[in-house]
């Protein structure tokens, strides 16, 4: 049977369908970074929760210091954390620290720099208007209102806000568990010496890093040689232990295509996506375990992750937007591209620049060029020649 062919969009949908929305779990804040809030967060308290001082200084009635310089007796000392404060009697001052509750009766704070800093009697050298250096209850957040809406991506400021309104944990879709398995009899662990004909295994760390970057939890399995039985036994042992298994290598047209040989007819369909690099792909369910099989060339594997698995993981995590930002730029050099396939070239595009500079050639083994790039140049399937200076679509990777 001829291999099915897919456009990039069609195959993205195919992979996304293997990864349904992950279940929501109430998760301590420390575990939420980068995840998506599943329900609106309603503030349990106002921010600030009480009127307080924005400065170290003296709580006063503005009218009492209108004729500055004036000397006022210091009737109390209010550090941050004081839970009960005495009212401010007219004609007196309370020494007050930043974040300390404002005493009833005070309507301004004189910062310490405008005084002599006295502890028994303070001389205030400057008049201040009513309201100076006060932070009023509810100025930032009013209790009972939504402070973070469902769908918000939880970065550092959002997590800080959740804590500030008293939430210790948030409902988020849990992190997907992703198994990463490389194949190839030529592979050797980095750190070990190569014999002639061997190469260091690099796809698993690359894919795992990509998984972690979007909020997943990657487990790298010991890579397997091009041995169908060994490969099958690793896959069988891990059924039910993860949300998806990603393999690399062994899906092309050659002999010894271990992934293809092991999984054809067992739930995985091997197809051709009209893209370069990354054309040969496989995906399906093996004993209930979603499997996504990428080609082995490092740039092909990386691009496969970028185009197919990354958006699927983001979608399962509840991200509303799963696409990278894009730009239009002028090609700094001419490029050629195969007919009938979308080609992704590696490039550099600096923000503010009108140009994109291709980095390295189209070869899918050119990992150093990829590592030196910050974008992909997308050349549509019907374009075979991109002249220097032509406008192209750029996918921004950082
Ligand atoms: P394959 O898809 O198995 O035919 O591999 C294509 C090319 O990618 C070959 O040159 C492999 O040696 C190389 N390759 C496959 N897997 C890896 C890997 N995990 N790390 C680095 N290179 C790999
Ligand atoms: Mg191989």
Short mmCIF file of C-alpha atoms and ligand atoms in Angstrom, two decimals:
data_model
loop_
_atom_site.label_atom_id
_atom_site.label_comp_id
_atom_site.label_asym_id
_atom_site.label_seq_id
_atom_site.Cartn_x
_atom_site.Cartn_y
_atom_site.Cartn_z
CA UNK A 1 0.00 0.00 0.00
CA UNK A 2 1.35 3.42 -0.93
CA UNK A 3 2.26 5.63 1.99
CA UNK A 4 -0.30 8.26 2.89
CA UNK A 5 0.89 11.82 2.45
CA UNK A 6 -0.01 14.73 4.67
CA UNK A 7 0.48 18.46 4.61
CA UNK A 8 2.17 19.92 7.70
CA UNK A 9 -1.22 21.19 8.97
CA UNK A 10 -2.90 17.84 8.43
CA UNK A 11 -0.17 15.95 10.23
CA UNK A 12 -0.16 18.44 13.10
CA UNK A 13 -3.84 17.59 13.58
CA UNK A 14 -3.03 13.87 13.42
CA UNK A 15 -0.43 14.12 16.21
CA UNK A 16 -2.58 16.49 18.27
CA UNK A 17 -5.42 13.94 18.14
CA UNK A 18 -3.13 11.43 19.91
CA UNK A 19 -2.74 13.82 22.86
CA UNK A 20 -6.11 14.74 24.36
CA UNK A 21 -6.45 17.48 26.99
CA UNK A 22 -4.60 16.47 30.15
CA UNK A 23 -6.57 16.18 33.42
CA UNK A 24 -6.76 19.15 35.76
CA UNK A 25 -5.05 18.80 39.13
CA UNK A 26 -4.82 21.33 41.96
CA UNK A 27 -1.07 21.88 42.13
CA UNK A 28 1.11 23.75 44.66
CA UNK A 29 2.32 27.07 43.22
CA UNK A 30 5.93 25.91 43.09
CA UNK A 31 4.93 23.27 40.53
CA UNK A 32 2.83 25.55 38.31
CA UNK A 33 5.41 27.60 36.44
CA UNK A 34 4.66 27.70 32.70
CA UNK A 35 1.38 25.78 33.08
CA UNK A 36 -2.07 27.05 32.12
CA UNK A 37 -4.65 28.04 34.73
CA UNK A 38 -7.72 25.84 34.26
CA UNK A 39 -10.29 27.95 36.19
CA UNK A 40 -10.67 31.64 37.02
CA UNK A 41 -8.87 32.61 40.22
CA UNK A 42 -11.03 34.80 42.48
CA UNK A 43 -9.15 36.90 45.05
CA UNK A 44 -9.92 35.83 48.63
CA UNK A 45 -8.48 39.11 49.95
CA UNK A 46 -8.01 42.65 48.70
CA UNK A 47 -4.57 43.98 47.81
CA UNK A 48 -3.46 45.81 49.78
CA UNK A 49 -5.55 44.08 52.46
CA UNK A 50 -5.45 47.26 54.66
CA UNK A 51 -4.44 50.92 54.34
CA UNK A 52 -0.69 51.09 54.89
CA UNK A 53 2.40 53.22 54.53
CA UNK A 54 4.40 53.29 51.29
CA UNK A 55 7.44 54.78 53.06
CA UNK A 56 9.44 54.66 56.25
CA UNK A 57 8.53 57.88 58.05
CA UNK A 58 5.77 59.37 60.22
CA UNK A 59 2.01 58.98 60.03
CA UNK A 60 0.46 62.41 60.53
CA UNK A 61 -2.58 64.52 59.85
CA UNK A 62 -1.59 66.69 56.89
CA UNK A 63 -3.19 69.71 58.60
CA UNK A 64 -0.79 69.30 61.56
CA UNK A 65 2.30 69.75 59.34
CA UNK A 66 0.90 72.49 57.07
CA UNK A 67 2.99 75.09 58.87
CA UNK A 68 6.26 73.11 58.64
CA UNK A 69 8.78 73.13 60.12
CA UNK A 70 6.81 71.82 63.12
CA UNK A 71 7.70 69.58 66.07
CA UNK A 72 5.25 66.78 67.00
CA UNK A 73 5.44 64.29 69.87
CA UNK A 74 5.94 60.71 68.63
CA UNK A 75 3.09 58.80 70.28
CA UNK A 76 3.70 55.32 68.86
CA UNK A 77 6.06 53.24 66.77
CA UNK A 78 4.44 50.98 64.13
CA UNK A 79 6.61 48.31 62.49
CA UNK A 80 5.37 46.19 59.56
CA UNK A 81 3.45 43.22 60.92
CA UNK A 82 1.69 45.10 63.74
CA UNK A 83 -1.86 43.74 63.83
CA UNK A 84 -3.44 46.36 66.11
CA UNK A 85 -2.76 50.11 65.93
CA UNK A 86 -3.87 52.92 68.20
CA UNK A 87 -5.62 55.90 66.61
CA UNK A 88 -3.48 58.97 65.88
CA UNK A 89 -4.43 61.80 68.21
CA UNK A 90 -4.44 65.31 66.65
CA UNK A 91 -1.13 67.12 67.09
CA UNK A 92 0.94 63.90 67.34
CA UNK A 93 2.85 61.64 64.95
CA UNK A 94 3.38 57.84 64.85
CA UNK A 95 6.68 56.56 63.55
CA UNK A 96 5.71 54.07 60.80
CA UNK A 97 7.57 51.64 58.56
CA UNK A 98 6.84 50.66 54.95
CA UNK A 99 3.94 48.18 54.83
CA UNK A 100 2.80 48.91 58.40
CA UNK A 101 -0.92 49.59 58.95
CA UNK A 102 -1.93 53.24 58.95
CA UNK A 103 -3.35 54.34 62.31
CA UNK A 104 -6.96 55.59 62.20
CA UNK A 105 -6.94 59.39 62.00
CA UNK A 106 -3.74 59.66 59.95
CA UNK A 107 -4.18 60.95 56.39
CA UNK A 108 -0.57 61.21 55.18
CA UNK A 109 2.92 59.85 55.74
CA UNK A 110 5.96 62.13 55.87
CA UNK A 111 8.98 60.22 54.64
CA UNK A 112 11.83 60.04 57.15
CA UNK A 113 14.13 62.07 54.87
CA UNK A 114 11.88 65.13 55.36
CA UNK A 115 12.27 64.95 59.17
CA UNK A 116 15.00 64.88 61.81
CA UNK A 117 14.15 61.21 62.50
CA UNK A 118 13.28 61.88 66.14
CA UNK A 119 11.89 59.06 68.31
CA UNK A 120 10.43 61.13 71.21
CA UNK A 121 9.68 64.31 69.29
CA UNK A 122 10.00 64.62 65.53
CA UNK A 123 10.63 67.81 63.59
CA UNK A 124 8.85 67.69 60.24
CA UNK A 125 10.59 70.01 57.79
CA UNK A 126 8.11 69.93 54.95
CA UNK A 127 4.33 70.09 54.55
CA UNK A 128 2.68 67.13 52.74
CA UNK A 129 -0.72 66.87 51.03
CA UNK A 130 -3.46 64.53 52.26
CA UNK A 131 -2.87 61.02 50.89
CA UNK A 132 0.91 61.32 50.48
CA UNK A 133 2.67 57.91 50.59
CA UNK A 134 -0.48 55.98 51.44
CA UNK A 135 -1.40 52.63 49.86
CA UNK A 136 -5.13 52.15 50.21
CA UNK A 137 -7.02 48.90 50.71
CA UNK A 138 -8.13 47.33 47.40
CA UNK A 139 -6.09 49.74 45.28
CA UNK A 140 -4.56 46.82 43.38
CA UNK A 141 -7.14 44.03 43.79
CA UNK A 142 -10.65 44.01 45.26
CA UNK A 143 -11.55 40.83 47.16
CA UNK A 144 -14.08 38.70 45.26
CA UNK A 145 -12.93 39.74 41.78
CA UNK A 146 -11.22 37.54 39.18
CA UNK A 147 -7.49 38.24 39.24
CA UNK A 148 -6.35 35.54 36.80
CA UNK A 149 -8.71 34.14 34.19
CA UNK A 150 -8.82 30.55 32.97
CA UNK A 151 -6.32 30.09 30.16
CA UNK A 152 -3.68 32.36 31.67
CA UNK A 153 -0.13 31.06 31.34
CA UNK A 154 1.44 31.09 34.79
CA UNK A 155 4.74 32.94 34.70
CA UNK A 156 6.55 34.51 37.65
CA UNK A 157 4.25 37.59 38.05
CA UNK A 158 1.08 35.50 37.85
CA UNK A 159 2.38 33.05 40.45
CA UNK A 160 3.37 35.93 42.71
CA UNK A 161 -0.12 37.41 42.40
CA UNK A 162 -1.77 34.06 43.20
CA UNK A 163 0.31 33.84 46.38
CA UNK A 164 -0.47 37.45 47.28
CA UNK A 165 -4.21 36.81 47.19
CA UNK A 166 -3.70 33.76 49.37
CA UNK A 167 -3.85 30.84 46.92
CA UNK A 168 -1.38 28.09 47.85
CA UNK A 169 -2.24 25.85 44.92
CA UNK A 170 -3.91 26.32 41.54
CA UNK A 171 -5.95 24.12 39.19
CA UNK A 172 -3.77 23.41 36.14
CA UNK A 173 -3.62 20.68 33.54
CA UNK A 174 -0.93 18.31 34.75
CA UNK A 175 2.38 18.01 32.97
CA UNK A 176 2.47 15.43 30.17
CA UNK A 177 4.87 12.53 30.74
CA UNK A 178 6.93 11.96 27.62
CA UNK A 179 9.21 9.00 27.02
CA UNK A 180 12.08 9.64 24.62
CA UNK A 181 13.71 6.69 22.87
CA UNK A 182 16.50 6.90 20.31
CA UNK A 183 17.37 4.06 17.98
CA UNK A 184 20.48 3.20 16.02
CA UNK A 185 23.31 0.68 16.30
CA UNK A 186 25.80 3.47 15.57
CA UNK A 187 24.87 5.46 18.68
CA UNK A 188 27.20 5.98 21.63
CA UNK A 189 26.49 7.91 24.81
CA UNK A 190 28.07 11.38 24.91
CA UNK A 191 31.09 11.25 27.20
CA UNK A 192 32.28 7.99 25.72
CA UNK A 193 34.85 7.65 22.98
CA UNK A 194 33.77 6.92 19.45
CA UNK A 195 35.01 4.07 17.37
CA UNK A 196 35.07 4.51 13.63
CA UNK A 197 31.50 4.37 12.33
CA UNK A 198 29.92 5.49 15.60
CA UNK A 199 28.37 8.84 16.55
CA UNK A 200 27.28 10.39 19.82
CA UNK A 201 23.57 10.11 20.56
CA UNK A 202 22.14 13.63 20.54
CA UNK A 203 18.44 13.45 19.69
CA UNK A 204 17.19 12.38 23.10
CA UNK A 205 18.66 15.31 25.01
CA UNK A 206 17.41 17.70 22.33
CA UNK A 207 13.86 16.33 22.34
CA UNK A 208 13.75 16.05 26.14
CA UNK A 209 14.85 19.67 26.51
CA UNK A 210 12.10 20.74 24.12
CA UNK A 211 9.53 18.76 26.12
CA UNK A 212 10.65 20.33 29.39
CA UNK A 213 10.62 23.79 27.85
CA UNK A 214 6.88 23.58 27.14
CA UNK A 215 6.11 22.17 30.59
CA UNK A 216 6.30 18.43 30.02
CA UNK A 217 8.25 15.87 32.01
CA UNK A 218 10.65 13.92 29.82
CA UNK A 219 12.13 10.54 30.65
CA UNK A 220 14.97 9.53 28.38
CA UNK A 221 15.13 5.77 27.89
CA UNK A 222 18.38 3.96 27.19
CA UNK A 223 18.68 4.01 23.40
CA UNK A 224 18.29 0.75 21.54
CA UNK A 225 20.22 -0.68 18.59
CA UNK A 226 18.54 -1.50 15.30
CA UNK A 227 17.04 -4.68 16.72
CA UNK A 228 13.32 -5.15 16.22
CA UNK A 229 12.77 -7.52 19.16
CA UNK A 230 14.69 -5.33 21.59
CA UNK A 231 12.84 -2.24 20.43
CA UNK A 232 9.45 -3.98 20.78
CA UNK A 233 10.25 -5.18 24.28
CA UNK A 234 11.16 -1.65 25.42
CA UNK A 235 7.92 -0.26 24.02
CA UNK A 236 5.81 -3.08 25.49
CA UNK A 237 7.38 -2.54 28.93
CA UNK A 238 6.36 1.11 28.95
CA UNK A 239 2.73 0.85 27.80
CA UNK A 240 0.51 2.76 30.22
CA UNK A 241 3.42 4.61 31.87
CA UNK A 242 3.34 7.83 29.87
CA UNK A 243 1.22 10.15 27.78
CA UNK A 244 3.37 9.68 24.70
CA UNK A 245 6.49 7.87 23.53
CA UNK A 246 8.69 9.70 21.04
CA UNK A 247 11.18 7.72 19.04
CA UNK A 248 13.85 8.91 16.67
CA UNK A 249 15.51 7.08 13.80
CA UNK A 250 14.49 4.00 11.88
CA UNK A 251 11.51 5.31 9.93
CA UNK A 252 12.96 5.97 6.47
CA UNK A 253 13.17 3.95 3.29
CA UNK A 254 16.41 2.06 3.99
CA UNK A 255 17.01 -1.42 5.35
CA UNK A 256 17.24 -1.87 9.17
CA UNK A 257 14.48 0.66 9.83
CA UNK A 258 13.87 -0.63 13.30
CA UNK A 259 10.93 1.54 14.36
CA UNK A 260 9.07 1.00 11.12
CA UNK A 261 9.79 -2.73 11.09
CA UNK A 262 8.76 -3.14 14.73
CA UNK A 263 5.56 -1.09 14.72
CA UNK A 264 4.08 -1.44 11.23
CA UNK A 265 0.79 -3.29 11.59
CA UNK A 266 0.85 -2.80 15.37
CA UNK A 267 -1.00 0.48 15.56
CA UNK A 268 1.49 2.91 14.05
CA UNK A 269 1.07 4.22 10.54
CA UNK A 270 4.17 5.36 8.70
CA UNK A 271 3.46 8.25 6.41
CA UNK A 272 5.06 10.97 4.36
CA UNK A 273 4.62 14.60 5.33
CA UNK A 274 5.21 17.13 2.56
CA UNK A 275 7.97 18.87 4.45
CA UNK A 276 11.74 19.01 4.40
CA UNK A 277 13.45 18.06 6.64
CA UNK A 278 11.24 15.64 8.52
CA UNK A 279 9.25 13.97 5.72
CA UNK A 280 9.11 10.37 6.98
CA UNK A 281 6.92 10.18 10.08
CA UNK A 282 5.04 7.59 12.08
CA UNK A 283 2.31 7.87 14.67
CA UNK A 284 -0.38 5.82 16.33
CA UNK A 285 -1.34 3.87 19.44
CA UNK A 286 0.62 0.83 20.59
CA UNK A 287 -1.20 -1.05 23.38
CA UNK A 288 -2.88 2.25 24.26
CA UNK A 289 0.41 4.17 24.35
CA UNK A 290 0.51 7.09 21.91
CA UNK A 291 3.69 6.79 19.84
CA UNK A 292 5.21 9.47 17.64
CA UNK A 293 8.13 8.32 15.49
CA UNK A 294 10.55 10.91 14.12
CA UNK A 295 13.35 10.45 11.59
CA UNK A 296 16.84 10.26 13.07
CA UNK A 297 18.82 13.06 11.47
CA UNK A 298 19.21 15.58 14.28
CA UNK A 299 17.70 18.54 12.43
CA UNK A 300 14.85 16.34 11.16
CA UNK A 301 14.15 15.15 14.70
CA UNK A 302 14.32 18.70 16.05
CA UNK A 303 12.05 20.05 13.35
CA UNK A 304 9.61 17.17 13.84
CA UNK A 305 9.39 18.09 17.50
CA UNK A 306 8.94 21.75 16.64
CA UNK A 307 6.25 21.19 14.01
CA UNK A 308 4.29 18.24 15.39
CA UNK A 309 4.90 17.37 19.03
CA UNK A 310 5.43 20.82 20.53
CA UNK A 311 2.02 22.18 19.42
CA UNK A 312 0.32 18.93 20.45
CA UNK A 313 1.83 19.13 23.95
CA UNK A 314 0.90 22.80 24.28
CA UNK A 315 -2.65 22.00 23.16
CA UNK A 316 -2.96 19.17 25.69
CA UNK A 317 -1.73 21.55 28.38
CA UNK A 318 -4.54 23.96 27.51
CA UNK A 319 -2.56 26.71 25.79
CA UNK A 320 -4.84 28.83 23.61
CA UNK A 321 -2.01 29.71 21.27
CA UNK A 322 0.26 26.86 20.19
CA UNK A 323 1.96 28.58 17.27
CA UNK A 324 5.25 30.44 17.35
CA UNK A 325 5.32 34.11 16.48
CA UNK A 326 6.14 34.86 12.88
CA UNK A 327 7.67 37.69 10.92
CA UNK A 328 8.21 38.64 7.31
CA UNK A 329 11.78 39.42 6.27
CA UNK A 330 13.92 39.75 3.17
CA UNK A 331 16.17 36.80 2.39
CA UNK A 332 19.82 37.90 2.67
CA UNK A 333 20.82 35.15 0.24
CA UNK A 334 19.16 33.16 -2.54
CA UNK A 335 17.80 29.70 -1.66
CA UNK A 336 16.44 26.75 -3.61
CA UNK A 337 13.76 24.42 -2.33
CA UNK A 338 12.20 21.15 -3.54
CA UNK A 339 8.87 21.35 -5.39
CA UNK A 340 5.85 19.98 -3.56
CA UNK A 341 7.29 20.24 -0.05
CA UNK A 342 7.44 23.03 2.50
CA UNK A 343 11.06 23.59 3.32
CA UNK A 344 12.28 24.93 6.63
CA UNK A 345 15.72 26.48 6.46
CA UNK A 346 17.54 27.61 9.56
CA UNK A 347 18.26 31.32 9.82
CA UNK A 348 19.09 34.32 11.92
CA UNK A 349 16.71 37.22 12.20
CA UNK A 350 17.43 39.99 14.63
CA UNK A 351 14.51 41.98 15.97
CA UNK A 352 14.30 45.28 14.15
CA UNK A 353 16.12 43.90 11.11
CA UNK A 354 14.36 43.67 7.75
CA UNK A 355 16.59 40.74 6.76
CA UNK A 356 16.82 37.06 7.56
CA UNK A 357 20.18 35.37 7.01
CA UNK A 358 20.13 31.67 6.08
CA UNK A 359 22.49 29.68 8.34
CA UNK A 360 24.03 26.60 6.73
CA UNK A 361 22.47 24.62 3.90
CA UNK A 362 19.32 22.51 3.77
CA UNK A 363 21.07 19.32 5.01
CA UNK A 364 19.27 17.73 7.94
CA UNK A 365 22.55 16.65 9.59
CA UNK A 366 23.75 20.27 10.03
CA UNK A 367 23.18 20.54 13.76
CA UNK A 368 25.75 23.28 14.39
CA UNK A 369 23.95 25.53 11.88
CA UNK A 370 20.70 24.88 13.70
CA UNK A 371 22.31 25.69 17.02
CA UNK A 372 23.57 28.98 15.56
CA UNK A 373 20.12 29.99 14.29
CA UNK A 374 17.17 31.63 16.00
CA UNK A 375 14.45 31.16 13.39
CA UNK A 376 13.15 28.95 10.63
CA UNK A 377 12.68 30.27 7.12
CA UNK A 378 9.50 28.75 5.68
CA UNK A 379 9.58 28.21 1.93
CA UNK A 380 6.14 27.15 0.62
CA UNK A 381 5.69 23.94 -1.39
CA UNK A 382 5.11 25.72 -4.69
CA UNK A 383 8.30 27.81 -4.44
CA UNK A 384 11.53 26.31 -5.80
CA UNK A 385 13.68 29.44 -6.04
CA UNK A 386 13.93 32.25 -3.51
CA UNK A 387 15.95 35.11 -5.01
CA UNK A 388 18.13 37.24 -2.77
CA UNK A 389 16.02 40.06 -1.35
CA UNK A 390 12.69 38.21 -1.69
CA UNK A 391 10.24 38.44 1.23
CA UNK A 392 9.90 35.19 3.17
CA UNK A 393 7.99 33.94 6.21
CA UNK A 394 10.08 33.49 9.32
CA UNK A 395 9.13 31.40 12.36
CA UNK A 396 10.72 32.93 15.45
CA UNK A 397 12.17 30.33 17.80
CA UNK A 398 13.27 32.47 20.73
P1 LIG B 1 17.82 7.11 10.59
O1 LIG B 1 16.60 7.97 10.60
O2 LIG B 1 17.82 6.08 11.66
O3 LIG B 1 18.05 6.53 9.23
O4 LIG B 1 19.04 8.07 10.89
C1 LIG B 1 19.35 9.11 10.02
C2 LIG B 1 20.66 9.75 10.41
O5 LIG B 1 20.51 10.31 11.70
C3 LIG B 1 21.81 8.80 10.52
O6 LIG B 1 22.97 9.46 10.06
C4 LIG B 1 21.90 8.49 11.98
O7 LIG B 1 23.19 8.12 12.37
C5 LIG B 1 21.50 9.81 12.59
N1 LIG B 1 20.88 9.61 13.90
C6 LIG B 1 19.86 8.78 14.15
N2 LIG B 1 19.52 8.83 15.46
C7 LIG B 1 20.35 9.70 16.03
C8 LIG B 1 20.51 10.17 17.35
N3 LIG B 1 19.72 9.75 18.34
N4 LIG B 1 21.46 11.09 17.61
C9 LIG B 1 22.25 11.53 16.60
N5 LIG B 1 22.15 11.13 15.33
C10 LIG B 1 21.22 10.21 15.04
MG1 LIG B 2 18.92 4.59 12.31
#
